[in-house]
PDB file of C-alpha atoms and ligand atoms in Angstrom:
ATOM      1  CA  MET A   1      13.634 -67.070  14.929  1.00 95.00           C
ATOM      2  CA  ASN A   2      11.522 -68.229  11.972  1.00 98.00           C
ATOM      3  CA  ILE A   3       8.961 -65.761  10.671  1.00 98.00           C
ATOM      4  CA  ILE A   4       6.400 -66.069   7.863  1.00 98.00           C
ATOM      5  CA  MET A   5       4.964 -63.065   6.043  1.00 98.00           C
ATOM      6  CA  LEU A   6       1.358 -63.800   5.122  1.00 98.00           C
ATOM      7  CA  GLY A   7      -1.088 -61.589   3.224  1.00 97.00           C
ATOM      8  CA  ALA A   8      -2.340 -60.924  -0.286  1.00 97.00           C
ATOM      9  CA  GLN A   9      -0.179 -59.409  -3.002  1.00 94.00           C
ATOM     10  CA  GLY A  10       0.433 -55.707  -2.570  1.00 93.00           C
ATOM     11  CA  THR A  11      -0.068 -55.591   1.201  1.00 95.00           C
ATOM     12  CA  GLY A  12       3.618 -54.807   1.773  1.00 92.00           C
ATOM     13  CA  LYS A  13       5.034 -58.200   2.790  1.00 95.00           C
ATOM     14  CA  GLY A  14       8.321 -57.490   1.013  1.00 91.00           C
ATOM     15  CA  THR A  15       8.684 -54.085   2.658  1.00 91.00           C
ATOM     16  CA  VAL A  16       8.067 -55.460   6.152  1.00 95.00           C
ATOM     17  CA  ALA A  17      10.288 -58.507   5.517  1.00 95.00           C
ATOM     18  CA  GLY A  18      13.144 -56.308   4.259  1.00 92.00           C
ATOM     19  CA  ILE A  19      13.110 -54.108   7.369  1.00 94.00           C
ATOM     20  CA  LEU A  20      12.793 -57.083   9.734  1.00 96.00           C
ATOM     21  CA  SER A  21      15.676 -58.841   7.990  1.00 96.00           C
ATOM     22  CA  GLU A  22      17.925 -55.820   8.511  1.00 94.00           C
ATOM     23  CA  LYS A  23      16.890 -55.225  12.132  1.00 96.00           C
ATOM     24  CA  LEU A  24      16.891 -58.860  13.247  1.00 96.00           C
ATOM     25  CA  GLY A  25      19.919 -59.961  11.199  1.00 96.00           C
ATOM     26  CA  ILE A  26      18.220 -62.956   9.579  1.00 97.00           C
ATOM     27  CA  PRO A  27      17.742 -63.424   5.808  1.00 96.00           C
ATOM     28  CA  GLN A  28      14.570 -62.638   3.890  1.00 96.00           C
ATOM     29  CA  ILE A  29      13.710 -65.528   1.617  1.00 96.00           C
ATOM     30  CA  SER A  30      11.291 -64.445  -1.090  1.00 95.00           C
ATOM     31  CA  THR A  31      10.248 -67.287  -3.387  1.00 97.00           C
ATOM     32  CA  GLY A  32       8.956 -64.729  -5.924  1.00 94.00           C
ATOM     33  CA  ASP A  33      12.386 -63.026  -5.999  1.00 92.00           C
ATOM     34  CA  ILE A  34      14.197 -66.350  -6.421  1.00 94.00           C
ATOM     35  CA  PHE A  35      11.876 -67.256  -9.309  1.00 96.00           C
ATOM     36  CA  ARG A  36      12.282 -63.814 -10.963  1.00 92.00           C
ATOM     37  CA  LYS A  37      16.092 -64.072 -10.719  1.00 91.00           C
ATOM     38  CA  ASN A  38      15.938 -67.461 -12.445  1.00 94.00           C
ATOM     39  CA  VAL A  39      13.574 -66.131 -15.120  1.00 93.00           C
ATOM     40  CA  LYS A  40      15.960 -63.254 -15.849  1.00 90.00           C
ATOM     41  CA  GLU A  41      18.946 -65.572 -16.018  1.00 93.00           C
ATOM     42  CA  GLU A  42      16.939 -67.993 -18.193  1.00 95.00           C
ATOM     43  CA  THR A  43      17.838 -71.016 -16.054  1.00 96.00           C
ATOM     44  CA  GLU A  44      15.913 -74.253 -16.542  1.00 96.00           C
ATOM     45  CA  LEU A  45      13.986 -73.556 -13.320  1.00 96.00           C
ATOM     46  CA  GLY A  46      13.232 -70.008 -14.489  1.00 96.00           C
ATOM     47  CA  ILE A  47      11.927 -71.108 -17.902  1.00 97.00           C
ATOM     48  CA  GLU A  48       9.632 -73.685 -16.275  1.00 97.00           C
ATOM     49  CA  ALA A  49       8.435 -71.339 -13.481  1.00 97.00           C
ATOM     50  CA  ASN A  50       7.690 -68.524 -15.910  1.00 95.00           C
ATOM     51  CA  LYS A  51       5.049 -70.648 -17.664  1.00 95.00           C
ATOM     52  CA  TYR A  52       2.964 -70.296 -14.498  1.00 94.00           C
ATOM     53  CA  MET A  53       4.098 -66.899 -13.235  1.00 92.00           C
ATOM     54  CA  LYS A  54       3.154 -64.996 -16.367  1.00 87.00           C
ATOM     55  CA  ASN A  55      -0.481 -66.039 -15.915  1.00 83.00           C
ATOM     56  CA  GLY A  56      -0.465 -65.346 -12.192  1.00 85.00           C
ATOM     57  CA  ALA A  57      -0.692 -69.091 -11.382  1.00 91.00           C
ATOM     58  CA  LEU A  58       1.231 -70.890  -8.647  1.00 95.00           C
ATOM     59  CA  VAL A  59       4.416 -72.695  -9.646  1.00 97.00           C
ATOM     60  CA  PRO A  60       3.922 -76.441  -8.875  1.00 97.00           C
ATOM     61  CA  ASP A  61       5.157 -77.782  -5.537  1.00 97.00           C
ATOM     62  CA  GLU A  62       7.577 -80.205  -7.271  1.00 97.00           C
ATOM     63  CA  ILE A  63       9.574 -77.122  -8.275  1.00 97.00           C
ATOM     64  CA  THR A  64       8.858 -74.768  -5.369  1.00 98.00           C
ATOM     65  CA  VAL A  65       9.283 -77.040  -2.334  1.00 97.00           C
ATOM     66  CA  PRO A  66      12.791 -78.409  -3.180  1.00 96.00           C
ATOM     67  CA  MET A  67      13.887 -74.878  -4.078  1.00 96.00           C
ATOM     68  CA  VAL A  68      12.897 -73.656  -0.601  1.00 97.00           C
ATOM     69  CA  ALA A  69      14.390 -76.755   1.059  1.00 96.00           C
ATOM     70  CA  ASN A  70      17.741 -76.019  -0.648  1.00 95.00           C
ATOM     71  CA  ARG A  71      17.636 -72.376   0.357  1.00 96.00           C
ATOM     72  CA  LEU A  72      16.968 -73.338   3.999  1.00 96.00           C
ATOM     73  CA  GLU A  73      20.126 -75.471   3.924  1.00 94.00           C
ATOM     74  CA  GLU A  74      22.315 -72.458   3.203  1.00 95.00           C
ATOM     75  CA  ASP A  75      24.584 -71.249   5.956  1.00 95.00           C
ATOM     76  CA  ASP A  76      22.934 -67.865   6.534  1.00 96.00           C
ATOM     77  CA  ALA A  77      19.595 -69.576   7.306  1.00 95.00           C
ATOM     78  CA  LYS A  78      20.816 -71.442  10.362  1.00 92.00           C
ATOM     79  CA  ASN A  79      19.703 -68.816  12.906  1.00 92.00           C
ATOM     80  CA  GLY A  80      16.292 -68.294  11.371  1.00 96.00           C
ATOM     81  CA  VAL A  81      14.620 -66.849   8.294  1.00 98.00           C
ATOM     82  CA  ILE A  82      11.873 -64.522   7.191  1.00 98.00           C
ATOM     83  CA  LEU A  83       9.799 -66.305   4.572  1.00 98.00           C
ATOM     84  CA  ASP A  84       8.070 -63.987   2.119  1.00 97.00           C
ATOM     85  CA  GLY A  85       5.766 -65.701  -0.380  1.00 97.00           C
ATOM     86  CA  PHE A  86       6.073 -69.215   1.052  1.00 98.00           C
ATOM     87  CA  PRO A  87       4.052 -71.139   2.147  1.00 98.00           C
ATOM     88  CA  ARG A  88       1.118 -70.297  -0.119  1.00 97.00           C
ATOM     89  CA  THR A  89      -0.992 -73.419   0.409  1.00 97.00           C
ATOM     90  CA  ILE A  90      -1.759 -75.741   3.323  1.00 98.00           C
ATOM     91  CA  ALA A  91       0.276 -78.454   1.553  1.00 98.00           C
ATOM     92  CA  GLN A  92       3.316 -76.128   1.433  1.00 98.00           C
ATOM     93  CA  ALA A  93       2.815 -75.207   5.107  1.00 98.00           C
ATOM     94  CA  GLU A  94       2.840 -78.901   6.050  1.00 98.00           C
ATOM     95  CA  LYS A  95       6.018 -79.461   4.020  1.00 98.00           C
ATOM     96  CA  LEU A  96       7.596 -76.483   5.740  1.00 98.00           C
ATOM     97  CA  ASP A  97       6.709 -77.855   9.178  1.00 97.00           C
ATOM     98  CA  GLU A  98       8.447 -81.105   8.197  1.00 97.00           C
ATOM     99  CA  MET A  99      11.551 -79.323   6.899  1.00 96.00           C
ATOM    100  CA  LEU A 100      11.890 -77.247  10.068  1.00 96.00           C
ATOM    101  CA  ALA A 101      11.062 -80.118  12.443  1.00 95.00           C
ATOM    102  CA  ALA A 102      13.836 -82.203  10.851  1.00 93.00           C
ATOM    103  CA  LYS A 103      16.263 -79.601  12.220  1.00 91.00           C
ATOM    104  CA  GLY A 104      14.489 -79.187  15.563  1.00 93.00           C
ATOM    105  CA  ASN A 105      13.006 -75.836  14.462  1.00 95.00           C
ATOM    106  CA  LYS A 106       9.503 -74.412  14.128  1.00 96.00           C
ATOM    107  CA  ILE A 107       7.622 -71.314  13.014  1.00 98.00           C
ATOM    108  CA  ASP A 108       7.707 -68.714  15.788  1.00 97.00           C
ATOM    109  CA  LEU A 109       5.666 -65.899  14.276  1.00 98.00           C
ATOM    110  CA  VAL A 110       3.329 -65.385  11.310  1.00 98.00           C
ATOM    111  CA  ILE A 111       2.656 -61.760  10.393  1.00 98.00           C
ATOM    112  CA  ASN A 112      -0.604 -61.555   8.477  1.00 98.00           C
ATOM    113  CA  LEU A 113      -1.012 -58.260   6.594  1.00 98.00           C
ATOM    114  CA  THR A 114      -4.469 -57.136   5.467  1.00 98.00           C
ATOM    115  CA  THR A 115      -5.339 -54.251   3.144  1.00 96.00           C
ATOM    116  CA  PRO A 116      -8.700 -53.241   1.602  1.00 95.00           C
ATOM    117  CA  ARG A 117      -9.014 -54.841  -1.887  1.00 92.00           C
ATOM    118  CA  ASP A 118      -9.506 -51.578  -3.834  1.00 90.00           C
ATOM    119  CA  GLU A 119      -6.321 -50.228  -2.308  1.00 94.00           C
ATOM    120  CA  ILE A 120      -4.420 -53.436  -3.135  1.00 94.00           C
ATOM    121  CA  ILE A 121      -5.131 -53.238  -6.886  1.00 92.00           C
ATOM    122  CA  GLU A 122      -4.075 -49.582  -6.939  1.00 91.00           C
ATOM    123  CA  ARG A 123      -0.900 -50.352  -4.986  1.00 92.00           C
ATOM    124  CA  ILE A 124       0.120 -53.188  -7.317  1.00 94.00           C
ATOM    125  CA  LEU A 125      -0.474 -51.139 -10.470  1.00 94.00           C
ATOM    126  CA  THR A 126       1.697 -48.300  -9.102  1.00 95.00           C
ATOM    127  CA  ARG A 127       4.442 -50.577  -7.677  1.00 94.00           C
ATOM    128  CA  ARG A 128       7.966 -50.325  -9.134  1.00 96.00           C
ATOM    129  CA  VAL A 129      10.940 -52.487  -8.207  1.00 94.00           C
ATOM    130  CA  CYS A 130      14.682 -52.024  -8.532  1.00 94.00           C
ATOM    131  CA  SER A 131      16.053 -53.980 -11.511  1.00 93.00           C
ATOM    132  CA  ASN A 132      19.249 -54.748  -9.584  1.00 92.00           C
ATOM    133  CA  GLN A 133      18.730 -58.269  -8.189  1.00 84.00           C
ATOM    134  CA  ALA A 134      21.099 -57.599  -5.311  1.00 86.00           C
ATOM    135  CA  CYS A 135      19.064 -54.547  -4.217  1.00 86.00           C
ATOM    136  CA  LYS A 136      15.403 -55.319  -5.013  1.00 83.00           C
ATOM    137  CA  ALA A 137      14.135 -52.143  -3.288  1.00 87.00           C
ATOM    138  CA  THR A 138      10.406 -51.551  -3.802  1.00 89.00           C
ATOM    139  CA  TYR A 139       8.754 -48.188  -4.502  1.00 91.00           C
ATOM    140  CA  ASN A 140       5.317 -46.864  -5.195  1.00 92.00           C
ATOM    141  CA  ILE A 141       5.082 -44.039  -7.699  1.00 94.00           C
ATOM    142  CA  VAL A 142       2.269 -42.422  -5.675  1.00 90.00           C
ATOM    143  CA  MET A 143       2.879 -43.280  -2.013  1.00 84.00           C
ATOM    144  CA  ASN A 144       6.623 -43.844  -1.891  1.00 88.00           C
ATOM    145  CA  PRO A 145       8.249 -42.411  -5.039  1.00 95.00           C
ATOM    146  CA  PRO A 146      12.026 -42.450  -5.601  1.00 97.00           C
ATOM    147  CA  LYS A 147      13.868 -39.106  -5.367  1.00 97.00           C
ATOM    148  CA  VAL A 148      14.638 -39.234  -9.110  1.00 97.00           C
ATOM    149  CA  GLU A 149      11.889 -40.660 -11.310  1.00 97.00           C
ATOM    150  CA  GLY A 150      12.672 -44.190 -12.514  1.00 97.00           C
ATOM    151  CA  ILE A 151      15.924 -44.478 -10.523  1.00 97.00           C
ATOM    152  CA  CYS A 152      16.522 -46.443  -7.316  1.00 97.00           C
ATOM    153  CA  ASP A 153      17.486 -44.218  -4.348  1.00 96.00           C
ATOM    154  CA  LYS A 154      19.588 -46.987  -2.824  1.00 94.00           C
ATOM    155  CA  CYS A 155      21.722 -48.186  -5.745  1.00 97.00           C
ATOM    156  CA  GLY A 156      21.020 -45.920  -8.749  1.00 97.00           C
ATOM    157  CA  SER A 157      19.699 -48.746 -10.960  1.00 97.00           C
ATOM    158  CA  GLU A 158      16.666 -48.473 -13.187  1.00 97.00           C
ATOM    159  CA  LEU A 159      13.236 -49.084 -11.634  1.00 97.00           C
ATOM    160  CA  VAL A 160      10.924 -51.420 -13.514  1.00 96.00           C
ATOM    161  CA  GLN A 161       7.386 -52.759 -13.282  1.00 95.00           C
ATOM    162  CA  ARG A 162       7.115 -56.494 -12.615  1.00 91.00           C
ATOM    163  CA  GLU A 163       5.734 -58.394 -15.631  1.00 88.00           C
ATOM    164  CA  ASP A 164       2.900 -59.850 -13.529  1.00 88.00           C
ATOM    165  CA  ASP A 165       1.995 -56.383 -12.197  1.00 92.00           C
ATOM    166  CA  LYS A 166       1.297 -55.001 -15.673  1.00 90.00           C
ATOM    167  CA  SER A 167      -2.024 -56.687 -16.358  1.00 86.00           C
ATOM    168  CA  GLU A 168      -5.068 -56.181 -14.185  1.00 87.00           C
ATOM    169  CA  ASP A 169      -6.289 -59.641 -15.259  1.00 87.00           C
ATOM    170  CA  ALA A 170      -3.136 -61.317 -13.929  1.00 85.00           C
ATOM    171  CA  ILE A 171      -3.431 -59.309 -10.692  1.00 91.00           C
ATOM    172  CA  ARG A 172      -7.051 -60.445 -10.210  1.00 91.00           C
ATOM    173  CA  GLN A 173      -6.031 -64.033 -10.951  1.00 90.00           C
ATOM    174  CA  ARG A 174      -3.312 -63.849  -8.259  1.00 92.00           C
ATOM    175  CA  LEU A 175      -5.798 -62.398  -5.760  1.00 95.00           C
ATOM    176  CA  ALA A 176      -8.321 -65.150  -6.544  1.00 95.00           C
ATOM    177  CA  ILE A 177      -5.632 -67.777  -5.908  1.00 95.00           C
ATOM    178  CA  TYR A 178      -4.763 -66.013  -2.660  1.00 97.00           C
ATOM    179  CA  ASP A 179      -8.405 -66.161  -1.520  1.00 97.00           C
ATOM    180  CA  GLU A 180      -8.823 -69.813  -2.472  1.00 97.00           C
ATOM    181  CA  GLN A 181      -5.488 -71.366  -1.611  1.00 97.00           C
ATOM    182  CA  THR A 182      -3.472 -69.085   0.659  1.00 98.00           C
ATOM    183  CA  SER A 183      -6.032 -67.464   2.971  1.00 97.00           C
ATOM    184  CA  PRO A 184      -6.797 -70.812   4.738  1.00 98.00           C
ATOM    185  CA  LEU A 185      -3.301 -70.452   6.209  1.00 98.00           C
ATOM    186  CA  VAL A 186      -4.650 -67.706   8.482  1.00 98.00           C
ATOM    187  CA  ASN A 187      -6.698 -70.286  10.422  1.00 98.00           C
ATOM    188  CA  TYR A 188      -3.903 -72.857  10.180  1.00 98.00           C
ATOM    189  CA  TYR A 189      -1.455 -70.584  12.008  1.00 98.00           C
ATOM    190  CA  GLU A 190      -4.043 -69.000  14.291  1.00 98.00           C
ATOM    191  CA  ALA A 191      -4.776 -72.486  15.661  1.00 98.00           C
ATOM    192  CA  ARG A 192      -1.089 -72.734  16.565  1.00 96.00           C
ATOM    193  CA  GLY A 193      -1.111 -69.450  18.439  1.00 97.00           C
ATOM    194  CA  VAL A 194       1.573 -67.813  16.281  1.00 98.00           C
ATOM    195  CA  LEU A 195      -0.557 -65.451  14.180  1.00 98.00           C
ATOM    196  CA  ARG A 196      -0.274 -61.669  14.397  1.00 98.00           C
ATOM    197  CA  THR A 197      -2.662 -59.776  12.078  1.00 98.00           C
ATOM    198  CA  GLU A 198      -1.949 -56.154  11.127  1.00 98.00           C
ATOM    199  CA  GLU A 199      -3.923 -53.897   8.837  1.00 97.00           C
ATOM    200  CA  VAL A 200      -1.802 -51.908   6.377  1.00 96.00           C
ATOM    201  CA  SER A 201      -3.675 -49.048   4.760  1.00 95.00           C
ATOM    202  CA  THR A 202      -3.187 -45.466   3.662  1.00 91.00           C
ATOM    203  CA  LYS A 203      -6.705 -44.820   5.002  1.00 92.00           C
ATOM    204  CA  THR A 204      -5.520 -45.418   8.570  1.00 94.00           C
ATOM    205  CA  ASN A 205      -1.982 -44.221   7.811  1.00 93.00           C
ATOM    206  CA  HIS A 206      -0.605 -47.527   9.103  1.00 95.00           C
ATOM    207  CA  LEU A 207       1.996 -48.717   6.615  1.00 92.00           C
ATOM    208  CA  GLY A 208       4.528 -51.525   6.305  1.00 92.00           C
ATOM    209  CA  ALA A 209       7.290 -49.546   7.987  1.00 92.00           C
ATOM    210  CA  ASP A 210       5.031 -48.985  11.035  1.00 96.00           C
ATOM    211  CA  VAL A 211       4.243 -52.694  11.288  1.00 97.00           C
ATOM    212  CA  ALA A 212       7.943 -53.600  11.032  1.00 97.00           C
ATOM    213  CA  LYS A 213       8.822 -51.124  13.792  1.00 96.00           C
ATOM    214  CA  GLU A 214       6.101 -52.482  16.109  1.00 97.00           C
ATOM    215  CA  VAL A 215       7.132 -56.089  15.492  1.00 97.00           C
ATOM    216  CA  VAL A 216      10.824 -55.363  16.150  1.00 96.00           C
ATOM    217  CA  GLU A 217       9.881 -53.575  19.385  1.00 96.00           C
ATOM    218  CA  SER A 218       7.765 -56.498  20.557  1.00 95.00           C
ATOM    219  CA  ILE A 219      10.509 -59.014  19.753  1.00 92.00           C
ATOM    220  CA  LYS A 220      13.354 -57.049  21.271  1.00 86.00           C
ATOM    221  CA  GLY A 221      11.180 -55.993  24.192  1.00 80.00           C
TER     222      GLY A 221
HETATM  223  P1  AMP B   1       5.374 -62.962  -5.428  1.00 69.71           P
HETATM  224  O1  AMP B   1       6.586 -62.141  -5.725  1.00 69.71           O
HETATM  225  O2  AMP B   1       5.409 -63.557  -4.054  1.00 69.71           O
HETATM  226  O3  AMP B   1       4.086 -62.234  -5.720  1.00 69.71           O
HETATM  227  O4  AMP B   1       5.417 -64.217  -6.425  1.00 69.71           O
HETATM  228  C1  AMP B   1       5.368 -64.039  -7.824  1.00 69.71           C
HETATM  229  C2  AMP B   1       4.943 -65.343  -8.496  1.00 69.71           C
HETATM  230  O5  AMP B   1       5.898 -66.368  -8.206  1.00 69.71           O
HETATM  231  C3  AMP B   1       3.624 -65.907  -8.018  1.00 69.71           C
HETATM  232  O6  AMP B   1       2.503 -65.314  -8.702  1.00 69.71           O
HETATM  233  C4  AMP B   1       3.783 -67.387  -8.373  1.00 69.71           C
HETATM  234  O7  AMP B   1       3.636 -67.612  -9.767  1.00 69.71           O
HETATM  235  C5  AMP B   1       5.241 -67.629  -8.024  1.00 69.71           C
HETATM  236  N1  AMP B   1       5.404 -68.040  -6.613  1.00 69.71           N
HETATM  237  C6  AMP B   1       6.012 -67.348  -5.613  1.00 69.71           C
HETATM  238  N2  AMP B   1       5.978 -68.032  -4.455  1.00 69.71           N
HETATM  239  C7  AMP B   1       5.323 -69.201  -4.728  1.00 69.71           C
HETATM  240  C8  AMP B   1       4.950 -70.320  -3.936  1.00 69.71           C
HETATM  241  N3  AMP B   1       5.203 -70.385  -2.612  1.00 69.71           N
HETATM  242  N4  AMP B   1       4.301 -71.348  -4.564  1.00 69.71           N
HETATM  243  C9  AMP B   1       4.015 -71.294  -5.866  1.00 69.71           C
HETATM  244  N5  AMP B   1       4.309 -70.253  -6.665  1.00 69.71           N
HETATM  245  C10 AMP B   1       4.960 -69.202  -6.110  1.00 69.71           C
END
């Protein structure tokens, strides 16, 4: 089964993808995580990608698309994947369709998360992530704090704030790009009959974990 997580930054795509990956036994492929790992390790790809990431801009397709294509070739991806952060433009979605079609596959489900904008900015500013690349657990210092401040519950590593989450300007830039370039994907996938939209909000007490549970139930019947 091939699933895409769609939605603006801070709506909880990573949280939902992580739970679905565990419950469905298929890997979560987060392009943002792959880029951040490369930035940390100072690889050539990381150095190039960081020029764009630090300003909240999209990394060019010449870098992003082959990186995803290579990841899809890995053995653990053969029974399906959960894509988190890709595609982000119609052009990337078309490339993805080609990559999957070449293997006789297609997108089965697109989960589109929506959250009120004021809540999104607050959620991103209070987001903390595990510094251990193999863990990558996500917390929120207000809504979902770790048991011990600054320490990951799961692996004991230090929690950090993502570089691109530190500046409100960069956050607004990422949201503007989402509105312009990524949100047209909602119609793109709706037209194919694979879109499932879910609101995630503290106001309605409907959070990522609830969405993941409902999706797993509907898939497993
Ligand atoms: P994310 O963790 O998904 O918020 O991604 C962090 C940053 O990585 C984004 O702001 C972009 O600079 C870059 N990035 C992640 N996924 C993509 C993508 N599909 N296309 C272009 N840039 C991306």
